[in-house]
Amino acid sequence: MAYSGEPLRAEDLLFRPQHSLIDQSLHSKMGATTTNGDGFGIGWYGEGPVPAVFKSVDPAWNDRNLREVAAQIRTPLMFAHIRASTGTPVQRSNCHPFRHDNWLWMHNGSVAGFHDLKRDLMLAVDPSLYPDIEGSTDSETLFFLALTFGLTDDPVGAVQRAVGLVEDVAERHGVEHPVQMSAATTDGTSIWAFRYSSIGQTRTLFYSTAVEHLRALHPELEVLRELSDDARLVVSEPLRDLPGAWQEVPESSWGVVRGGHDDLQPFTPERSHAAV
Amino acid sequence: MAYSGEPLRAEDLLFRPQHSLIDQSLHSKMGATTTNGDGFGIGWYGEGPVPAVFKSVDPAWNDRNLREVAAQIRTPLMFAHIRASTGTPVQRSNCHPFRHDNWLWMHNGSVAGFHDLKRDLMLAVDPSLYPDIEGSTDSETLFFLALTFGLTDDPVGAVQRAVGLVEDVAERHGVEHPVQMSAATTDGTSIWAFRYSSIGQTRTLFYSTAVEHLRALHPELEVLRELSDDARLVVSEPLRDLPGAWQEVPESSWGVVRGGHDDLQPFTPERSHAAV
Amino acid sequence: MAYSGEPLRAEDLLFRPQHSLIDQSLHSKMGATTTNGDGFGIGWYGEGPVPAVFKSVDPAWNDRNLREVAAQIRTPLMFAHIRASTGTPVQRSNCHPFRHDNWLWMHNGSVAGFHDLKRDLMLAVDPSLYPDIEGSTDSETLFFLALTFGLTDDPVGAVQRAVGLVEDVAERHGVEHPVQMSAATTDGTSIWAFRYSSIGQTRTLFYSTAVEHLRALHPELEVLRELSDDARLVVSEPLRDLPGAWQEVPESSWGVVRGGHDDLQPFTPERSHAAV
Amino acid sequence: MAYSGEPLRAEDLLFRPQHSLIDQSLHSKMGATTTNGDGFGIGWYGEGPVPAVFKSVDPAWNDRNLREVAAQIRTPLMFAHIRASTGTPVQRSNCHPFRHDNWLWMHNGSVAGFHDLKRDLMLAVDPSLYPDIEGSTDSETLFFLALTFGLTDDPVGAVQRAVGLVEDVAERHGVEHPVQMSAATTDGTSIWAFRYSSIGQTRTLFYSTAVEHLRALHPELEVLRELSDDARLVVSEPLRDLPGAWQEVPESSWGVVRGGHDDLQPFTPERSHAAV
């Protein structure tokens, strides 16, 4: 889940919505696994340009510190993630969101055959970035590949090149359909979201409709009056069953949310002919 | 889950059976909650008369130490429990099984209105036992009440008196149907199981049929040949879908498993007229 | 450690001072034990009248979430505590500070013979407060006794009565010198600090001198210019070796810090003749 | 600490000796840091050829599961390690001992400039072994380099080549004196111990004298009668102040303990002229 808009309390984002992220960690309806209890994390922008992250391997639904802290945080931009491990250890350094300077990254999905591809992927990470990798997941590797390919200057192009590289390396190793990715990244101002998988069947990803449009549809809902005009959410599952509130990011697309505006474009991995 | 019989590896009991206890912690079919991720514990008899306990608040399905230890333990009698908190803190001292000297106790269920009844129930615990209470759950309180009422000499009578006391105290406080209990206790030799609720609708409890009977029914199953004649399991949900393998403990009953034999009797709380 | 004054970042209070609280958890010079690694906690006033608490059983010096959160918190009043267990379990619910409504309590020291006295002390807790006790420590029991005796109306009198009760109960049980207490409590505005032990040899407790006085003594220190005039610290060990900065709370005394002012008075347990 | 000899209870090795490993985690006398609270681990041989490992980031001195398990384990060969992080995250996958098939490895010390050298060192790990690296420490990297260079066939030669490689890579990066290493490895039968540092000032390492020799020196000590003739310990600090019991492994040496016998030889890193 990613939020941007007027500063809200983290508590209101995490615990208040009907079918909230915390609730989803217990009873995911659309995710690949039905219980996501392998750690969670939030990242938010507050004091200073570098976001803070709170990550833990305790199940999110029982973390009392998370509740305490969430009640004290106001933030204009927050990422929140519940992890279901696809094999790598359950430890704080493998929890999302991952951070580099003022950037955050989180990812639902996996790199198929990661055990076999890992070394080649790690070799492709810029040597100056390499030592900052703290965990052992495919998700963090994707982030560092994107950083290597210029995430901070050209987020979409960098992710397209990172995904292309993974597909190149996978092809060399005989791994089919390596990438499964619903992902989001932010620099503290804009949120880029990506929905792509090599096989063309990616986990769901939604973004919220413009708030003014929603207010017109549901004038009776008080919660909408509390939201600022530029408030936007990107989620893997809708937080409420509210007609008109959620639009699905189409297969093989990326979108950006900035100052309440959004844009959707096709996502096309950039593969290197040399590598194939 | 409780096992008694020839020494088996904990790993074979916890991780091997189709629909095992670990698997149940992710996808319980019959439990009141569908995800039991609030800690787990095992207790087993090995060196010495006092059982060892291994308890943790990490989700059982990801606890690598549990897997490591389970592969090294051989035991003739083991209790295993996955907790779903009914409100008290998620901490090791609230995980089952609870131990006192050579006794173990575990409990699925709850005491309704425990917040209001707690003080009176604690007052009824024998002052010499009181300081040994380490956690804050209704389940541990039930155990200490049973110890107070003579668990080590007369297990069934003691639990009947403990449950009766809870019903007395609840009546005084205007709490209806206070007890919901599928429970088991052991001294290292026998296993007593209890299924009772004040309202007469208790969570399920099963015990396994005599192994020789099962072998006759399913001569093709190798796993049955590995089990000793006196092997018995008590579980809240059947571990395999094996016709003839599981018998339900009837509502308001207790049973005992000892040396491969079993006995079933009605369970009747002993209420004190004075208390009412 | 307790701070009140202009809102400061928790990070500056916890991690910046030479010989900081975090550093003290590794190398305590004056404490009874040299390593305090049994959990820590902070409580602070921010959004709303009820303080937030962040407590954990991981060693404070390695808790990355603590560092992340501390960098984002600004607070005019914070309590911080590092625990060295005197026997009760190492679990979050036993970490200080303890909270009740808008009050916080923390305690260095112990109740001698607590295992034997516990039941009688718990019986003395007001039945309406009793169910809110979450942990199993002597420190939390002291807090609830003080609440029982009127902490929110008359903090000093309530603590004097609570300590008197402990001494009464201890005498009945033949326990000598039961109370060892450096403690602090706050309602979010004032901080009361207590130094008392039955034997008259209490762990150290210091409070900081008025900032204007300090600035006159050390005009060269920039850090002092950043502090507000009413900034005050109460600590069990001085945070810097700064001549004139720290005044010891005398044996058998209590003090209050409010709006930059402080007051020191003798502490005298109120014992009940009836109880003896 | 490493033990080999007749099967002993882990409890007797970890908790019983005066100045035991657990005690050392609180008050190390000779180590570089005085408090080792960043996780611990034990590895032991029991059922099957592959050793079990129990590792945790909780402080060893408070881990109740460790105490429970240690009371139930009997083993002829155990490694135990208390970690003081030199910067990499405090997480289970960074705790020692590290395991690969039937081998264990543990290490006190560090690789200076590891942040800068890491990528080149990881590149030198055999691609087929690379994906099995789970953590992020210099110690695990050393283990996988030794495995790459033939640890299972020629343990001493492999470690000499691994250390030589680190020194080569460090020289290329301008890092002086990169290796600080007291280490031990085992295949379940023999224990190899290494004491070496590039600067020639390595943390201490001791091995116990032959038991029969000790019995002659201290005929009054019962504990010695309980030990088998072939019992041997390798430790970074002596467990008891017993004259004649401990021999220091000299600077720049390796030793092997097998069936009660030991051998000491010089340790010489094998550097590649090509690499320089």
PDB file of N, CA and C in Angstrom, chain B residues 87 89 91-94 114-116 118-120 122-128 130-136, chain C residues 87 89 91-94 114-116 118-120 122-128 130-136:
ATOM      1  N   GLY B  87      -6.807 -12.131  23.255  1.00  0.00           N
ATOM      2  CA  GLY B  87      -6.715 -10.787  23.799  1.00  0.00           C
ATOM      3  C   GLY B  87      -5.499 -10.547  24.679  1.00  0.00           C
ATOM      4  N   PRO B  89      -1.541 -10.652  25.961  1.00  0.00           N
ATOM      5  CA  PRO B  89      -0.371 -10.348  25.132  1.00  0.00           C
ATOM      6  C   PRO B  89       0.261 -11.576  24.481  1.00  0.00           C
ATOM      7  N   GLN B  91       3.269 -13.262  24.059  1.00  0.00           N
ATOM      8  CA  GLN B  91       4.586 -13.345  24.674  1.00  0.00           C
ATOM      9  C   GLN B  91       4.818 -14.792  25.095  1.00  0.00           C
ATOM     10  N   ARG B  92       6.107 -15.151  25.214  1.00  0.00           N
ATOM     11  CA  ARG B  92       6.447 -16.549  25.482  1.00  0.00           C
ATOM     12  C   ARG B  92       5.706 -17.099  26.702  1.00  0.00           C
ATOM     13  N   SER B  93       5.589 -16.289  27.755  1.00  0.00           N
ATOM     14  CA  SER B  93       4.991 -16.806  28.983  1.00  0.00           C
ATOM     15  C   SER B  93       3.497 -17.077  28.828  1.00  0.00           C
ATOM     16  N   ASN B  94       2.917 -16.651  27.735  1.00  0.00           N
ATOM     17  CA  ASN B  94       1.502 -16.952  27.478  1.00  0.00           C
ATOM     18  C   ASN B  94       1.322 -18.107  26.495  1.00  0.00           C
ATOM     19  N   PHE B 114     -13.007 -12.887  30.969  1.00  0.00           N
ATOM     20  CA  PHE B 114     -11.852 -13.135  31.833  1.00  0.00           C
ATOM     21  C   PHE B 114     -11.332 -11.857  32.477  1.00  0.00           C
ATOM     22  N   HIS B 115     -11.374 -10.773  31.754  1.00  0.00           N
ATOM     23  CA  HIS B 115     -10.917  -9.490  32.291  1.00  0.00           C
ATOM     24  C   HIS B 115     -11.605  -9.168  33.613  1.00  0.00           C
ATOM     25  N   ASP B 116     -12.902  -9.480  33.688  1.00  0.00           N
ATOM     26  CA  ASP B 116     -13.658  -9.173  34.903  1.00  0.00           C
ATOM     27  C   ASP B 116     -13.517 -10.254  35.979  1.00  0.00           C
ATOM     28  N   LYS B 118     -10.880 -12.279  36.373  1.00  0.00           N
ATOM     29  CA  LYS B 118      -9.509 -12.675  36.660  1.00  0.00           C
ATOM     30  C   LYS B 118      -9.140 -12.583  38.141  1.00  0.00           C
ATOM     31  N   ARG B 119      -9.465 -11.466  38.764  1.00  0.00           N
ATOM     32  CA  ARG B 119      -9.020 -11.269  40.133  1.00  0.00           C
ATOM     33  C   ARG B 119      -9.591 -12.346  41.049  1.00  0.00           C
ATOM     34  N   ASP B 120     -10.881 -12.621  40.928  1.00  0.00           N
ATOM     35  CA  ASP B 120     -11.492 -13.627  41.792  1.00  0.00           C
ATOM     36  C   ASP B 120     -10.900 -15.016  41.521  1.00  0.00           C
ATOM     37  N   MET B 122      -7.865 -15.654  40.401  1.00  0.00           N
ATOM     38  CA  MET B 122      -6.505 -15.686  40.926  1.00  0.00           C
ATOM     39  C   MET B 122      -6.513 -15.845  42.444  1.00  0.00           C
ATOM     40  N   LEU B 123      -7.491 -15.226  43.082  1.00  0.00           N
ATOM     41  CA  LEU B 123      -7.597 -15.351  44.535  1.00  0.00           C
ATOM     42  C   LEU B 123      -7.843 -16.797  44.942  1.00  0.00           C
ATOM     43  N   ALA B 124      -8.481 -17.559  44.074  1.00  0.00           N
ATOM     44  CA  ALA B 124      -8.797 -18.950  44.402  1.00  0.00           C
ATOM     45  C   ALA B 124      -7.603 -19.885  44.207  1.00  0.00           C
ATOM     46  N   VAL B 125      -6.554 -19.373  43.565  1.00  0.00           N
ATOM     47  CA  VAL B 125      -5.350 -20.209  43.384  1.00  0.00           C
ATOM     48  C   VAL B 125      -4.637 -20.341  44.728  1.00  0.00           C
ATOM     49  N   ASP B 126      -4.167 -21.525  45.024  1.00  0.00           N
ATOM     50  CA  ASP B 126      -3.440 -21.761  46.269  1.00  0.00           C
ATOM     51  C   ASP B 126      -2.275 -20.775  46.400  1.00  0.00           C
ATOM     52  N   PRO B 127      -2.196 -20.084  47.561  1.00  0.00           N
ATOM     53  CA  PRO B 127      -1.122 -19.092  47.724  1.00  0.00           C
ATOM     54  C   PRO B 127       0.272 -19.646  47.476  1.00  0.00           C
ATOM     55  N   SER B 128       0.485 -20.929  47.726  1.00  0.00           N
ATOM     56  CA  SER B 128       1.826 -21.476  47.504  1.00  0.00           C
ATOM     57  C   SER B 128       2.101 -21.695  46.013  1.00  0.00           C
ATOM     58  N   TYR B 130       0.523 -19.649  43.638  1.00  0.00           N
ATOM     59  CA  TYR B 130       0.315 -18.348  42.994  1.00  0.00           C
ATOM     60  C   TYR B 130       1.574 -17.727  42.398  1.00  0.00           C
ATOM     61  N   PRO B 131       2.694 -17.696  43.126  1.00  0.00           N
ATOM     62  CA  PRO B 131       3.866 -16.989  42.566  1.00  0.00           C
ATOM     63  C   PRO B 131       4.455 -17.667  41.331  1.00  0.00           C
ATOM     64  N   ASP B 132       4.057 -18.902  41.058  1.00  0.00           N
ATOM     65  CA  ASP B 132       4.628 -19.588  39.889  1.00  0.00           C
ATOM     66  C   ASP B 132       3.903 -19.242  38.592  1.00  0.00           C
ATOM     67  N   ILE B 133       2.810 -18.518  38.680  1.00  0.00           N
ATOM     68  CA  ILE B 133       2.118 -18.074  37.473  1.00  0.00           C
ATOM     69  C   ILE B 133       2.993 -17.043  36.777  1.00  0.00           C
ATOM     70  N   GLU B 134       3.334 -17.299  35.538  1.00  0.00           N
ATOM     71  CA  GLU B 134       4.258 -16.401  34.833  1.00  0.00           C
ATOM     72  C   GLU B 134       3.568 -15.525  33.800  1.00  0.00           C
ATOM     73  N   GLY B 135       2.468 -16.000  33.262  1.00  0.00           N
ATOM     74  CA  GLY B 135       1.814 -15.255  32.189  1.00  0.00           C
ATOM     75  C   GLY B 135       0.534 -14.602  32.659  1.00  0.00           C
ATOM     76  N   SER B 136      -0.313 -14.284  31.709  1.00  0.00           N
ATOM     77  CA  SER B 136      -1.524 -13.539  32.034  1.00  0.00           C
ATOM     78  C   SER B 136      -2.774 -14.118  31.368  1.00  0.00           C
TER      79      SER B 136
ATOM     80  N   GLY C  87      14.727 -11.289  37.685  1.00  0.00           N
ATOM     81  CA  GLY C  87      14.184 -12.635  37.792  1.00  0.00           C
ATOM     82  C   GLY C  87      12.915 -12.878  36.990  1.00  0.00           C
ATOM     83  N   PRO C  89      10.229 -12.728  33.820  1.00  0.00           N
ATOM     84  CA  PRO C  89      10.546 -13.000  32.413  1.00  0.00           C
ATOM     85  C   PRO C  89      10.886 -11.754  31.610  1.00  0.00           C
ATOM     86  N   GLN C  91      10.139 -10.022  28.695  1.00  0.00           N
ATOM     87  CA  GLN C  91       9.068  -9.933  27.710  1.00  0.00           C
ATOM     88  C   GLN C  91       8.575  -8.499  27.676  1.00  0.00           C
ATOM     89  N   ARG C  92       7.971  -8.121  26.556  1.00  0.00           N
ATOM     90  CA  ARG C  92       7.574  -6.724  26.352  1.00  0.00           C
ATOM     91  C   ARG C  92       6.713  -6.199  27.505  1.00  0.00           C
ATOM     92  N   SER C  93       5.805  -7.043  28.000  1.00  0.00           N
ATOM     93  CA  SER C  93       4.887  -6.549  29.026  1.00  0.00           C
ATOM     94  C   SER C  93       5.590  -6.290  30.358  1.00  0.00           C
ATOM     95  N   ASN C  94       6.843  -6.711  30.474  1.00  0.00           N
ATOM     96  CA  ASN C  94       7.610  -6.418  31.687  1.00  0.00           C
ATOM     97  C   ASN C  94       8.576  -5.251  31.502  1.00  0.00           C
ATOM     98  N   PHE C 114       9.930 -10.715  46.389  1.00  0.00           N
ATOM     99  CA  PHE C 114       8.696 -10.455  45.643  1.00  0.00           C
ATOM    100  C   PHE C 114       7.910 -11.741  45.374  1.00  0.00           C
ATOM    101  N   HIS C 115       8.614 -12.820  45.131  1.00  0.00           N
ATOM    102  CA  HIS C 115       7.960 -14.105  44.875  1.00  0.00           C
ATOM    103  C   HIS C 115       6.997 -14.453  46.012  1.00  0.00           C
ATOM    104  N   ASP C 116       7.417 -14.172  47.235  1.00  0.00           N
ATOM    105  CA  ASP C 116       6.581 -14.504  48.403  1.00  0.00           C
ATOM    106  C   ASP C 116       5.529 -13.431  48.695  1.00  0.00           C
ATOM    107  N   LYS C 118       4.135 -11.375  46.460  1.00  0.00           N
ATOM    108  CA  LYS C 118       3.355 -10.958  45.298  1.00  0.00           C
ATOM    109  C   LYS C 118       1.842 -11.067  45.504  1.00  0.00           C
ATOM    110  N   ARG C 119       1.411 -12.210  46.045  1.00  0.00           N
ATOM    111  CA  ARG C 119      -0.031 -12.414  46.147  1.00  0.00           C
ATOM    112  C   ARG C 119      -0.672 -11.360  47.056  1.00  0.00           C
ATOM    113  N   ASP C 120      -0.060 -11.113  48.190  1.00  0.00           N
ATOM    114  CA  ASP C 120      -0.640 -10.125  49.102  1.00  0.00           C
ATOM    115  C   ASP C 120      -0.625  -8.728  48.493  1.00  0.00           C
ATOM    116  N   MET C 122      -0.753  -8.037  45.269  1.00  0.00           N
ATOM    117  CA  MET C 122      -1.758  -7.987  44.204  1.00  0.00           C
ATOM    118  C   MET C 122      -3.160  -7.850  44.802  1.00  0.00           C
ATOM    119  N   LEU C 123      -3.384  -8.480  45.926  1.00  0.00           N
ATOM    120  CA  LEU C 123      -4.691  -8.371  46.581  1.00  0.00           C
ATOM    121  C   LEU C 123      -4.989  -6.939  46.989  1.00  0.00           C
ATOM    122  N   ALA C 124      -3.929  -6.192  47.261  1.00  0.00           N
ATOM    123  CA  ALA C 124      -4.129  -4.804  47.704  1.00  0.00           C
ATOM    124  C   ALA C 124      -4.420  -3.863  46.541  1.00  0.00           C
ATOM    125  N   VAL C 125      -4.217  -4.339  45.321  1.00  0.00           N
ATOM    126  CA  VAL C 125      -4.518  -3.489  44.161  1.00  0.00           C
ATOM    127  C   VAL C 125      -6.028  -3.377  44.013  1.00  0.00           C
ATOM    128  N   ASP C 126      -6.485  -2.185  43.709  1.00  0.00           N
ATOM    129  CA  ASP C 126      -7.915  -1.948  43.521  1.00  0.00           C
ATOM    130  C   ASP C 126      -8.480  -2.923  42.475  1.00  0.00           C
ATOM    131  N   PRO C 127      -9.570  -3.614  42.825  1.00  0.00           N
ATOM    132  CA  PRO C 127     -10.127  -4.599  41.874  1.00  0.00           C
ATOM    133  C   PRO C 127     -10.439  -4.023  40.500  1.00  0.00           C
ATOM    134  N   SER C 128     -10.756  -2.739  40.438  1.00  0.00           N
ATOM    135  CA  SER C 128     -11.070  -2.172  39.117  1.00  0.00           C
ATOM    136  C   SER C 128      -9.804  -1.935  38.293  1.00  0.00           C
ATOM    137  N   TYR C 130      -6.986  -3.966  38.808  1.00  0.00           N
ATOM    138  CA  TYR C 130      -6.300  -5.258  38.733  1.00  0.00           C
ATOM    139  C   TYR C 130      -6.228  -5.852  37.329  1.00  0.00           C
ATOM    140  N   PRO C 131      -7.337  -5.865  36.570  1.00  0.00           N
ATOM    141  CA  PRO C 131      -7.262  -6.543  35.261  1.00  0.00           C
ATOM    142  C   PRO C 131      -6.342  -5.852  34.257  1.00  0.00           C
ATOM    143  N   ASP C 132      -5.931  -4.614  34.537  1.00  0.00           N
ATOM    144  CA  ASP C 132      -5.082  -3.907  33.579  1.00  0.00           C
ATOM    145  C   ASP C 132      -3.606  -4.239  33.742  1.00  0.00           C
ATOM    146  N   ILE C 133      -3.276  -5.002  34.776  1.00  0.00           N
ATOM    147  CA  ILE C 133      -1.882  -5.429  34.952  1.00  0.00           C
ATOM    148  C   ILE C 133      -1.563  -6.434  33.854  1.00  0.00           C
ATOM    149  N   GLU C 134      -0.552  -6.147  33.067  1.00  0.00           N
ATOM    150  CA  GLU C 134      -0.241  -7.020  31.930  1.00  0.00           C
ATOM    151  C   GLU C 134       0.979  -7.893  32.158  1.00  0.00           C
ATOM    152  N   GLY C 135       1.897  -7.434  32.982  1.00  0.00           N
ATOM    153  CA  GLY C 135       3.144  -8.170  33.154  1.00  0.00           C
ATOM    154  C   GLY C 135       3.215  -8.851  34.506  1.00  0.00           C
ATOM    155  N   SER C 136       4.420  -9.159  34.942  1.00  0.00           N
ATOM    156  CA  SER C 136       4.576  -9.930  36.171  1.00  0.00           C
ATOM    157  C   SER C 136       5.657  -9.371  37.076  1.00  0.00           C
TER     158      SER C 136
END
